[in-house]
Amino acid sequence: MSLTNAIDLSGRRILLTGAAGGIGAATARACAALGVKELILADNGPLEKIGDELRSLDVAVMTHRCDLSQRKDNAELIAMAGDLDAAVACAGICPLEEDWLDDPDWDDVFHRVMDVNLLGPIHLCRELLPRMARRGGGQIVLIGSIGGRMGGTSPIVQPHYIASKGGVHALIWWLAQRAAPQGVLVNGIAPGPIATAMTSTTNYPKDRYPLGRIGEPEEIAWPAAFLCSPAASYFSGSILDVNGGLFVG
Ligand SMILES: NC(=O)c1ccc[n+]([C@@H]2O[C@H](COP(=O)([O-])OP(=O)(O)OC[C@H]3O[C@@H](n4cnc5c(N)ncnc54)[C@H](O)[C@@H]3O)[C@@H](O)[C@H]2O)c1
């Protein structure tokens, strides 16, 4: 066994979706710190800030604004991105403060959540997998959730989000089995509550958490970057539970 550092992204081109968000931007910074060759950042929100920050660190960056719930946008993104070594799908939504029992518009929101959180990664992988397979391999990371493991940690999280993330976990297992023989490794992360825009309006009482706090975006970013590295070469169909001990199983 070689003792060189295998958590090294030098020479790698990596796509990050949801890159304007908390976990996506933190993953971009982690990849930059690990020597990534080029980052392709996608989001339907503004990417200028994270793009400029990374360029100021001499990281090569392409940005692409798109709606990743749409099949066409995913196809355009992957065509634009060119050859990729790895991708992390962080784009997601978690609408709160609705009422699934009585809200007449709730079903519309359900479909939007499924389109972004579940159909979006399917669109992405439909484009990515054949291309990575033709190149002889690649690494794909989908972001699930502790909600998909245990039904959520806050009573205001709605069943559409929980179902979408349970679906992401099942999708990781389905994709991993089909992609591994082609050299493509599909894995995931199931984060516990993390301090980002997504959770900014939710109250998380410290005494409910084994570590006395929720997580920081960096604490998901480093495992995500690891799953894009040569050090993760025997991971396929794994979902890393990164939740500070909130869910063990
Ligand atoms: N923050 C948490 O507590 C937590 C916990 C478990 C899982 N997650 C998951 O982690 C991922 C990242 O979430 P985050 O916490 O960084 O939230 P965030 O809101 O900071 O980032 C999400 C990003 O996704 C982008 N996005 C949303 N819809 C999109 C679309 N249709 N097309 C393109 N981009 C789109 C948003 O613009 C945003 O920049 C999500 O999949 C989320 O479900 C988050």
XYZ file of N, CA and C and ligand atoms in Angstrom:
791
model
N 0.838 -1.202 0.000
C 0.000 0.000 0.000
C 0.874 1.254 0.000
N 0.493 2.194 -0.897
C 1.224 3.455 -0.958
C 0.793 4.369 0.192
N 1.739 5.119 0.738
C 1.398 6.011 1.842
C 1.225 7.458 1.385
N 0.996 7.640 0.063
C 0.710 9.004 -0.392
C -0.722 9.371 -0.010
N -0.975 10.662 0.119
C -2.305 11.150 0.502
C -3.294 10.911 -0.633
N -4.305 10.056 -0.387
C -5.277 9.755 -1.441
C -6.508 10.664 -1.372
N -6.584 11.501 -0.330
C -7.688 12.479 -0.296
C -7.173 13.741 -0.988
N -6.948 13.574 -2.285
C -6.256 14.588 -3.069
C -7.028 14.725 -4.375
N -7.457 15.918 -4.690
C -8.300 16.113 -5.879
C -7.528 16.746 -7.033
N -6.204 16.771 -6.935
C -5.468 17.431 -8.013
C -5.697 16.678 -9.317
N -5.856 17.443 -10.394
C -6.113 16.863 -11.711
C -7.579 16.577 -11.953
N -8.429 16.758 -10.960
C -9.847 16.388 -11.097
C -10.724 17.583 -11.466
N -11.701 17.304 -12.325
C -12.746 18.282 -12.652
C -14.028 17.811 -11.974
N -14.612 18.659 -11.154
C -15.742 18.237 -10.320
C -16.909 19.200 -10.490
N -18.093 18.623 -10.678
C -19.334 19.395 -10.780
C -20.022 19.435 -9.417
N -20.454 20.617 -9.013
C -21.230 20.759 -7.777
C -22.540 21.446 -8.114
N -23.666 20.807 -7.812
C -24.955 21.499 -7.960
C -25.365 22.065 -6.602
N -26.258 23.047 -6.626
C -26.622 23.728 -5.383
C -25.434 24.480 -4.816
N -24.534 24.898 -5.717
C -23.237 25.452 -5.286
C -23.346 26.856 -4.706
N -24.498 27.509 -4.882
C -24.688 28.816 -4.242
C -25.164 28.650 -2.805
N -25.547 27.447 -2.428
C -26.099 27.198 -1.100
C -25.025 26.859 -0.080
N -25.461 26.630 1.151
C -24.522 26.439 2.249
C -23.614 25.233 2.070
N -24.192 24.059 1.861
C -23.373 22.845 1.752
C -22.617 22.824 0.425
N -23.264 23.274 -0.659
C -22.604 23.283 -1.968
C -21.387 24.193 -1.980
N -21.533 25.413 -1.443
C -20.403 26.354 -1.437
C -19.288 25.842 -0.528
N -19.656 25.266 0.604
C -18.633 24.708 1.504
C -17.898 23.554 0.824
N -18.624 22.759 0.036
C -17.982 21.652 -0.688
C -17.019 22.197 -1.745
N -17.407 23.291 -2.374
C -16.499 23.930 -3.342
C -15.200 24.347 -2.651
N -15.324 24.932 -1.465
C -14.116 25.376 -0.736
C -13.270 24.170 -0.320
N -13.921 23.093 0.108
C -13.170 21.895 0.515
C -12.433 21.306 -0.686
N -13.112 21.245 -1.834
C -12.465 20.715 -3.050
C -11.278 21.593 -3.434
N -11.457 22.912 -3.299
C -10.356 23.828 -3.620
C -9.167 23.567 -2.698
N -9.448 23.377 -1.418
C -8.358 23.135 -0.454
C -7.637 21.823 -0.755
N -8.338 20.884 -1.401
C -7.733 19.586 -1.717
C -7.135 19.564 -3.119
N -7.025 20.743 -3.742
C -6.250 20.861 -4.984
C -7.000 20.550 -6.261
N -8.339 20.666 -6.250
C -9.117 20.350 -7.457
C -8.594 21.144 -8.660
N -8.666 20.513 -9.846
C -8.175 21.190 -11.060
C -9.176 22.247 -11.525
N -10.467 21.868 -11.555
C -11.498 22.809 -11.999
C -12.830 22.446 -11.362
N -13.583 23.475 -10.987
C -14.927 23.266 -10.443
C -15.952 23.817 -11.425
N -17.002 23.051 -11.633
C -18.143 23.501 -12.426
C -19.290 23.660 -11.435
N -19.748 24.896 -11.268
C -20.743 25.204 -10.239
C -22.086 25.493 -10.896
N -23.137 24.819 -10.420
C -24.471 25.021 -10.990
C -25.467 25.320 -9.876
N -26.421 26.188 -10.185
C -27.460 26.555 -9.212
C -28.494 27.390 -9.965
N -29.697 27.475 -9.415
C -30.653 28.438 -9.988
C -30.573 29.775 -9.263
N -29.687 29.864 -8.288
C -29.429 31.116 -7.589
C -28.104 31.697 -8.040
N -27.756 32.873 -7.490
C -26.553 33.576 -7.944
C -25.248 32.881 -7.533
N -24.350 32.728 -8.489
C -23.093 32.007 -8.260
C -21.880 32.940 -8.273
N -22.129 34.231 -8.471
C -21.001 35.168 -8.610
C -20.118 35.171 -7.359
N -20.756 35.181 -6.180
C -19.988 35.340 -4.930
C -19.020 34.164 -4.730
N -19.533 32.942 -4.798
C -18.662 31.781 -4.577
C -17.677 31.640 -5.742
N -18.135 31.965 -6.958
C -17.227 31.903 -8.112
C -16.052 32.845 -7.944
N -16.333 34.104 -7.570
C -15.259 35.098 -7.392
C -14.335 34.697 -6.241
N -14.933 34.197 -5.161
C -14.108 33.777 -4.004
C -13.106 32.698 -4.422
N -13.575 31.721 -5.200
C -12.683 30.620 -5.591
C -11.627 31.090 -6.591
N -12.055 31.963 -7.519
C -11.076 32.477 -8.498
C -9.983 33.274 -7.798
N -10.352 33.974 -6.716
C -9.342 34.746 -5.975
C -8.321 33.819 -5.315
N -8.682 32.538 -5.203
C -7.734 31.534 -4.665
C -7.044 30.772 -5.798
N -7.205 31.295 -7.030
C -6.592 30.689 -8.228
C -7.182 29.334 -8.587
N -8.450 29.109 -8.215
C -9.132 27.872 -8.629
C -9.855 28.158 -9.943
N -9.711 27.263 -10.918
C -10.441 27.406 -12.177
C -11.910 27.075 -11.916
N -12.802 27.970 -12.358
C -14.228 27.808 -12.052
C -15.065 28.131 -13.284
N -16.055 27.277 -13.557
C -17.112 27.608 -14.515
C -18.411 27.688 -13.728
N -19.262 28.656 -14.041
C -20.553 28.731 -13.361
C -21.673 28.606 -14.390
N -22.781 28.013 -13.956
C -23.902 27.794 -14.875
C -25.200 27.911 -14.099
N -26.001 28.887 -14.453
C -27.275 29.084 -13.753
C -28.368 28.302 -14.482
N -29.083 27.461 -13.776
C -30.074 26.596 -14.423
C -31.048 26.048 -13.386
N -32.163 25.531 -13.880
C -33.162 24.908 -13.012
C -32.995 23.393 -13.130
N -32.398 22.807 -12.124
C -32.016 21.386 -12.212
C -33.190 20.436 -12.016
N -34.378 20.971 -11.835
C -35.549 20.095 -11.848
C -35.950 19.754 -13.285
N -35.339 20.475 -14.243
C -35.715 20.304 -15.647
C -34.724 19.402 -16.379
N -35.238 18.446 -17.129
C -34.372 17.511 -17.870
C -33.455 18.258 -18.846
N -34.036 19.229 -19.560
C -33.273 19.976 -20.564
C -32.097 20.727 -19.911
N -32.339 21.326 -18.753
C -31.281 22.088 -18.079
C -30.136 21.179 -17.642
N -30.475 19.969 -17.179
C -29.429 19.019 -16.799
C -28.620 18.586 -18.016
N -29.309 18.354 -19.132
C -28.602 17.947 -20.357
C -27.656 19.061 -20.807
N -28.130 20.296 -20.767
C -27.280 21.431 -21.182
C -26.090 21.583 -20.244
N -26.346 21.416 -18.952
C -25.258 21.542 -17.968
C -24.158 20.520 -18.242
N -24.549 19.270 -18.420
C -23.542 18.217 -18.589
C -22.830 18.368 -19.936
N -23.553 18.808 -20.960
C -22.901 19.056 -22.259
C -21.886 20.186 -22.123
N -22.248 21.226 -21.381
C -21.357 22.373 -21.180
C -20.142 21.983 -20.326
N -20.384 21.121 -19.325
C -19.334 20.819 -18.344
C -18.177 20.030 -18.949
N -18.442 19.196 -19.955
C -17.376 18.372 -20.537
C -17.022 17.205 -19.623
N -15.818 16.665 -19.803
C -15.423 15.475 -19.036
C -15.338 15.795 -17.541
N -15.992 14.956 -16.750
C -16.002 15.159 -15.300
C -15.467 13.927 -14.591
N -14.717 14.153 -13.531
C -14.247 13.039 -12.702
C -15.234 12.722 -11.589
N -15.944 13.752 -11.127
C -16.866 13.544 -10.002
C -17.935 14.622 -10.014
N -19.031 14.340 -9.311
C -20.117 15.317 -9.178
C -20.777 15.139 -7.825
N -21.142 16.258 -7.213
C -21.899 16.231 -5.953
C -23.196 16.998 -6.186
N -24.323 16.324 -5.984
C -25.637 16.941 -6.227
C -26.197 17.475 -4.915
N -26.012 18.782 -4.708
C -26.468 19.422 -3.453
C -27.751 20.216 -3.637
N -28.194 20.444 -4.865
C -29.393 21.277 -5.046
C -30.578 20.621 -4.349
N -31.329 21.422 -3.630
C -32.495 20.871 -2.945
C -33.336 21.963 -2.339
N -34.589 21.621 -2.048
C -35.492 22.557 -1.374
C -36.228 21.831 -0.254
N -36.625 22.614 0.743
C -37.358 22.061 1.882
C -38.399 23.086 2.342
N -39.505 23.196 1.602
C -40.515 24.191 2.000
C -41.108 23.845 3.365
N -41.241 24.890 4.191
C -41.750 24.684 5.554
C -43.066 25.435 5.721
N -43.617 25.323 6.882
C -44.789 26.104 7.279
C -45.968 25.921 6.341
N -46.198 24.714 5.914
C -47.425 24.420 5.177
C -48.197 23.400 5.986
N -49.328 23.057 5.465
C -50.168 22.109 6.180
C -50.595 21.018 5.203
N -49.973 19.878 5.306
C -50.250 18.810 4.337
C -51.661 18.255 4.480
N -52.295 18.497 5.638
C -53.652 17.984 5.853
C -54.707 18.874 5.188
N -54.530 20.198 5.287
C -55.615 21.094 4.879
C -55.283 22.062 3.751
N -54.000 22.303 3.483
C -53.631 23.300 2.476
C -54.025 22.797 1.077
N -54.917 23.520 0.374
C -55.374 23.039 -0.943
C -54.265 23.035 -1.996
N -53.200 23.836 -1.771
C -52.106 23.903 -2.757
C -50.953 22.958 -2.417
N -51.130 22.175 -1.360
C -50.008 21.371 -0.884
C -49.504 20.385 -1.944
N -50.433 19.817 -2.721
C -50.007 18.822 -3.707
C -49.091 19.432 -4.772
N -49.326 20.705 -5.101
C -48.437 21.369 -6.075
C -47.025 21.469 -5.515
N -46.946 21.813 -4.214
C -45.628 21.909 -3.579
C -44.977 20.530 -3.531
N -45.776 19.508 -3.244
C -45.252 18.132 -3.239
C -44.548 17.826 -4.569
N -45.222 18.154 -5.665
C -44.634 17.835 -6.979
C -43.357 18.644 -7.214
N -43.331 19.892 -6.763
C -42.125 20.719 -6.938
C -40.958 20.126 -6.140
N -41.243 19.723 -4.900
C -40.178 19.133 -4.061
C -39.643 17.861 -4.719
N -40.532 17.031 -5.205
C -40.080 15.795 -5.864
C -39.278 16.118 -7.131
N -39.732 17.132 -7.869
C -39.029 17.496 -9.110
C -37.601 17.955 -8.830
N -37.445 18.757 -7.776
C -36.098 19.291 -7.480
C -35.246 18.220 -6.790
N -35.790 17.615 -5.731
C -34.959 16.770 -4.855
C -34.732 15.358 -5.391
N -35.677 14.836 -6.173
C -35.572 13.429 -6.603
C -35.455 13.285 -8.115
N -36.367 13.943 -8.850
C -36.276 13.837 -10.308
C -35.020 14.546 -10.823
N -34.642 15.651 -10.155
C -33.432 16.384 -10.558
C -32.195 15.484 -10.572
N -31.889 14.791 -9.449
C -30.742 13.870 -9.476
C -30.876 12.750 -10.508
N -32.116 12.330 -10.790
C -32.300 11.313 -11.841
C -31.914 11.910 -13.198
N -32.407 13.124 -13.476
C -32.029 13.799 -14.735
C -30.498 13.918 -14.832
N -29.895 14.330 -13.724
C -28.440 14.552 -13.721
C -27.694 13.252 -14.004
N -28.079 12.191 -13.296
C -27.363 10.916 -13.448
C -27.618 10.297 -14.819
N -28.787 10.561 -15.395
C -29.080 10.052 -16.740
C -28.081 10.619 -17.744
N -27.681 11.865 -17.524
C -26.688 12.486 -18.408
C -25.263 12.075 -18.039
N -25.009 12.014 -16.729
C -23.631 11.800 -16.256
C -23.133 10.367 -16.430
N -23.979 9.408 -16.060
C -23.502 8.013 -15.989
C -22.921 7.506 -17.304
N -23.653 7.638 -18.427
C -23.086 7.107 -19.680
C -21.769 7.780 -20.050
N -21.672 9.080 -19.772
C -20.432 9.799 -20.104
C -19.272 9.326 -19.228
N -19.547 9.185 -17.929
C -18.483 8.700 -17.041
C -18.103 7.274 -17.417
N -19.093 6.458 -17.750
C -18.818 5.057 -18.122
C -17.929 5.003 -19.363
N -18.205 5.866 -20.339
C -17.391 5.882 -21.567
C -15.946 6.257 -21.271
N -15.743 7.079 -20.231
C -14.379 7.496 -19.848
C -13.710 6.468 -18.943
N -14.472 5.436 -18.534
C -13.891 4.387 -17.697
C -14.163 4.557 -16.213
N -14.924 5.588 -15.833
C -15.276 5.700 -14.424
C -15.566 7.109 -13.982
N -15.948 7.218 -12.716
C -16.261 8.520 -12.124
C -16.881 8.302 -10.761
N -17.112 9.388 -10.066
C -17.691 9.322 -8.720
C -18.852 10.320 -8.614
N -19.979 9.825 -8.135
C -21.175 10.668 -7.996
C -21.642 10.606 -6.541
N -21.944 11.764 -5.990
C -22.413 11.849 -4.603
C -23.765 12.557 -4.597
N -24.781 11.899 -4.060
C -26.095 12.527 -3.905
C -26.291 12.855 -2.422
N -26.898 14.014 -2.172
C -27.128 14.411 -0.775
C -28.551 14.010 -0.368
N -28.623 13.047 0.534
C -29.899 12.633 1.102
C -30.186 13.427 2.352
N -30.641 12.758 3.400
C -30.950 13.471 4.655
C -31.232 12.478 5.772
N -30.953 12.929 6.986
C -31.371 12.155 8.152
C -32.900 11.948 8.124
N -33.604 12.892 7.476
C -35.060 12.750 7.350
C -35.448 11.491 6.600
N -34.635 11.105 5.622
C -34.891 9.877 4.869
C -34.542 8.632 5.649
N -33.800 8.784 6.728
C -33.437 7.660 7.592
C -34.480 7.440 8.683
N -34.926 8.575 9.319
C -35.735 8.430 10.538
C -36.984 9.300 10.551
N -37.369 9.855 9.388
C -38.620 10.602 9.333
C -38.527 12.041 9.783
N -37.312 12.567 9.882
C -37.170 13.986 10.212
C -36.876 14.222 11.670
N -36.327 15.411 11.943
C -35.937 15.751 13.316
C -36.678 16.974 13.826
N -37.501 17.591 12.962
C -38.273 18.757 13.396
C -39.718 18.562 12.945
N -40.697 18.874 13.799
C -42.092 18.633 13.428
C -42.571 19.478 12.259
N -41.855 20.565 11.922
C -42.345 21.395 10.816
C -41.879 20.898 9.444
N -40.986 19.915 9.416
C -40.562 19.380 8.120
C -41.710 18.544 7.551
N -42.026 18.808 6.308
C -43.215 18.224 5.689
C -42.918 16.859 5.045
N -43.968 16.049 4.856
C -43.732 14.699 4.321
C -43.177 14.673 2.899
N -43.379 15.748 2.106
C -42.807 15.719 0.753
C -41.276 15.655 0.818
N -40.684 16.469 1.725
C -39.218 16.484 1.842
C -38.704 15.126 2.327
N -39.375 14.591 3.352
C -38.946 13.305 3.918
C -39.022 12.209 2.851
N -40.139 12.183 2.116
C -40.302 11.159 1.076
C -39.276 11.342 -0.036
N -38.995 12.609 -0.385
C -38.023 12.840 -1.463
C -36.641 12.341 -1.055
N -36.267 12.538 0.205
C -34.926 12.140 0.635
C -34.840 10.621 0.851
N -35.935 10.008 1.318
C -35.961 8.539 1.332
C -35.800 8.003 -0.084
N -36.420 8.700 -1.034
C -36.279 8.322 -2.444
C -34.845 8.482 -2.933
N -34.181 9.539 -2.488
C -32.768 9.741 -2.894
C -31.914 8.571 -2.389
N -32.169 8.130 -1.168
C -31.373 7.017 -0.629
C -31.594 5.753 -1.474
N -32.844 5.463 -1.779
C -33.128 4.283 -2.610
C -32.503 4.432 -3.995
N -32.537 5.663 -4.510
C -31.939 5.924 -5.825
C -30.426 5.668 -5.804
N -29.777 6.058 -4.730
C -28.327 5.814 -4.603
C -28.050 4.311 -4.707
N -28.835 3.509 -3.999
C -28.607 2.052 -4.028
C -28.879 1.493 -5.424
N -29.943 1.993 -6.051
C -30.305 1.509 -7.403
C -29.206 1.865 -8.394
N -28.800 3.133 -8.359
C -27.774 3.599 -9.304
C -26.441 2.890 -9.064
N -26.080 2.733 -7.786
C -24.764 2.159 -7.462
C -24.618 0.766 -8.059
N -25.671 -0.031 -7.965
C -25.578 -1.408 -8.479
C -25.398 -1.435 -9.990
N -26.051 -0.502 -10.679
C -25.953 -0.485 -12.140
C -24.676 0.179 -12.628
N -24.161 1.132 -11.839
C -23.017 1.921 -12.311
C -21.675 1.287 -11.973
N -21.602 0.549 -10.860
C -20.302 0.024 -10.413
C -19.625 -0.844 -11.480
N -20.356 -1.743 -12.170
C -19.663 -2.539 -13.196
C -19.053 -1.699 -14.312
N -19.501 -0.453 -14.427
C -18.939 0.444 -15.449
C -17.871 1.372 -14.852
N -17.534 1.120 -13.604
C -16.476 1.907 -12.964
C -16.965 3.195 -12.331
N -18.275 3.405 -12.330
C -18.814 4.646 -11.743
C -19.318 4.339 -10.330
N -18.821 5.098 -9.378
C -19.161 4.894 -7.966
C -20.222 5.907 -7.564
N -21.361 5.407 -7.108
C -22.448 6.300 -6.667
C -22.628 6.112 -5.162
N -22.485 7.196 -4.448
C -22.612 7.164 -2.985
C -23.423 8.376 -2.524
N -23.665 8.457 -1.233
C -24.444 9.574 -0.722
C -24.027 9.970 0.680
N -24.613 11.066 1.110
C -24.454 11.522 2.490
C -25.855 11.839 3.014
N -26.126 11.418 4.232
C -27.396 11.742 4.893
C -27.079 12.684 6.057
N -27.082 14.005 5.785
C -26.728 14.935 6.867
C -27.847 15.048 7.901
N -27.449 15.294 9.134
C -28.393 15.793 10.135
C -28.599 17.279 9.904
N -29.313 17.962 10.802
C -29.529 19.401 10.612
C -28.209 20.169 10.540
N -28.115 21.029 9.515
C -26.889 21.793 9.244
C -27.268 23.267 9.133
N -26.421 24.131 9.661
C -26.714 25.565 9.678
C -26.505 26.191 8.300
N -27.577 26.232 7.506
C -27.554 26.874 6.184
C -28.845 27.682 6.043
N -29.017 28.287 4.864
C -30.259 29.036 4.621
C -31.480 28.135 4.799
N -31.322 26.861 4.450
C -32.455 25.930 4.518
C -33.009 25.790 5.934
N -32.151 25.907 6.924
C -32.576 25.675 8.311
C -32.654 26.968 9.118
N -32.456 28.116 8.443
C -32.276 29.373 9.188
C -33.527 29.799 9.955
N -34.690 29.318 9.553
C -35.910 29.748 10.256
C -36.408 28.693 11.249
N -35.638 27.629 11.397
C -36.078 26.534 12.280
C -35.336 26.605 13.607
N -36.039 26.310 14.672
C -35.415 26.303 15.995
C -34.927 24.883 16.308
N -33.657 24.770 16.690
C -33.094 23.456 17.050
C -32.612 23.503 18.505
N -33.433 23.059 19.461
C -33.018 23.133 20.871
C -31.780 22.285 21.129
N -30.756 22.940 21.698
C -29.442 22.294 21.882
C -29.547 20.957 22.622
N -30.473 20.893 23.618
C -30.519 19.681 24.450
C -31.030 18.460 23.695
N -31.498 18.641 22.448
C -31.946 17.483 21.662
C -30.804 16.822 20.898
N -29.621 17.464 20.934
C -28.542 16.992 20.063
C -27.379 16.436 20.873
N -26.941 15.232 20.560
C -25.876 14.610 21.353
C -24.632 15.474 21.482
N -24.293 16.259 20.438
C -23.112 17.119 20.525
C -23.478 18.527 20.998
N -24.746 18.739 21.333
C -25.180 20.031 21.853
C -25.299 21.114 20.796
N -25.323 20.728 19.526
C -25.398 21.722 18.446
C -25.778 21.024 17.156
N -26.250 21.823 16.168
C -26.413 21.262 14.827
C -25.076 21.388 14.082
N -25.007 20.833 12.878
C -23.734 20.795 12.163
C -23.459 22.062 11.361
N -22.217 22.212 10.956
C -21.797 23.306 10.081
C -21.636 22.758 8.656
N -21.834 23.601 7.636
C -21.733 23.121 6.249
C -20.409 22.400 5.944
N -19.322 22.874 6.567
C -18.008 22.239 6.331
C -18.007 20.771 6.763
N -18.852 20.475 7.740
C -18.849 19.109 8.286
C -19.525 18.114 7.339
N -20.223 18.625 6.334
C -20.729 17.791 5.232
C -19.785 17.905 4.032
N -19.183 19.076 3.881
C -18.325 19.329 2.717
C -17.110 18.395 2.677
N -16.466 18.187 3.826
C -15.265 17.339 3.817
C -15.609 15.895 3.445
N -16.644 15.284 4.046
C -17.010 13.931 3.582
C -17.397 13.905 2.104
N -18.061 14.963 1.613
C -18.434 14.987 0.189
C -17.186 15.016 -0.678
N -16.221 15.858 -0.293
C -14.970 15.933 -1.069
C -14.222 14.598 -1.002
N -14.247 13.969 0.173
C -13.617 12.641 0.312
C -14.225 11.640 -0.676
N -15.571 11.664 -0.796
C -16.234 10.707 -1.698
C -15.931 10.989 -3.168
N -15.351 12.160 -3.458
C -14.921 12.488 -4.830
C -13.449 12.158 -5.046
N -12.784 11.621 -4.038
C -11.323 11.458 -4.101
C -10.925 10.002 -4.342
N -9.657 9.778 -4.700
C -9.172 8.398 -4.865
C -9.263 7.590 -3.580
N -9.311 8.254 -2.429
C -9.396 7.529 -1.150
C -10.715 6.780 -1.006
N -11.714 7.151 -1.811
C -13.040 6.519 -1.708
C -13.260 5.483 -2.812
N -12.161 4.911 -3.319
C -12.259 4.046 -4.506
C -13.021 2.740 -4.278
N -13.271 2.367 -3.010
C -14.015 1.115 -2.760
C -15.396 1.394 -2.172
N -15.823 2.646 -2.242
C -17.176 3.019 -1.796
C -18.128 2.931 -2.989
N -19.189 2.166 -2.860
C -20.226 2.115 -3.886
C -21.541 1.786 -3.195
N -22.511 2.668 -3.313
C -23.798 2.436 -2.658
C -23.788 2.736 -1.173
N -22.768 3.449 -0.714
C -22.711 3.827 0.707
C -23.420 5.157 0.923
N -24.091 5.264 2.047
C -24.674 6.550 2.450
C -24.089 6.876 3.816
N -23.262 7.903 3.854
C -22.597 8.272 5.105
C -23.562 9.052 5.989
N -23.780 8.568 7.205
C -24.607 9.285 8.178
C -23.725 10.293 8.896
N -23.949 11.570 8.603
C -23.130 12.626 9.204
C -24.081 13.531 9.982
N -24.293 13.189 11.251
C -25.378 13.843 11.999
C -25.047 14.077 13.474
N -23.778 13.992 13.835
C -23.396 14.266 15.220
C -24.002 13.311 16.227
N -24.366 12.106 15.775
C -24.883 11.100 16.707
C -26.388 11.132 16.912
N -27.076 11.961 16.133
C -28.527 12.100 16.292
C -29.265 10.838 15.856
N -28.757 10.213 14.800
C -29.312 8.935 14.347
C -28.179 7.935 14.269
N -28.319 6.838 14.975
C -27.333 5.765 14.838
C -28.096 4.500 14.465
N -27.592 3.786 13.490
C -28.312 2.593 13.073
C -27.573 1.899 11.963
N -29.243 22.053 5.847
C -29.675 20.910 6.354
O -30.009 20.797 7.544
C -29.734 19.679 5.485
C -29.934 18.452 6.109
C -30.034 17.309 5.329
C -29.913 17.412 3.964
N -29.720 18.620 3.383
C -29.615 18.664 1.931
O -28.378 19.237 1.569
C -28.504 19.854 0.281
C -27.958 21.270 0.345
O -28.789 22.027 1.222
P -28.288 23.321 2.003
O -28.512 23.066 3.435
O -26.956 23.730 1.512
O -29.421 24.351 1.559
P -29.313 25.727 0.788
O -30.713 26.211 0.679
O -28.288 26.585 1.416
O -28.765 25.284 -0.664
C -29.563 24.638 -1.612
C -29.191 25.197 -2.971
O -29.941 24.490 -3.977
C -30.299 25.435 -4.958
N -31.471 24.979 -5.709
C -32.718 24.783 -5.237
N -33.536 24.419 -6.222
C -32.792 24.378 -7.354
C -33.083 24.095 -8.712
N -34.323 23.764 -9.112
N -32.080 24.166 -9.619
C -30.827 24.510 -9.220
N -30.490 24.796 -7.944
C -31.471 24.738 -7.034
C -30.611 26.703 -4.163
O -30.584 27.871 -4.972
C -29.534 26.687 -3.109
O -28.396 27.430 -3.498
C -30.003 19.786 -0.071
O -30.214 18.686 -0.922
C -30.640 19.540 1.269
O -31.894 18.897 1.143
C -29.614 19.754 4.114
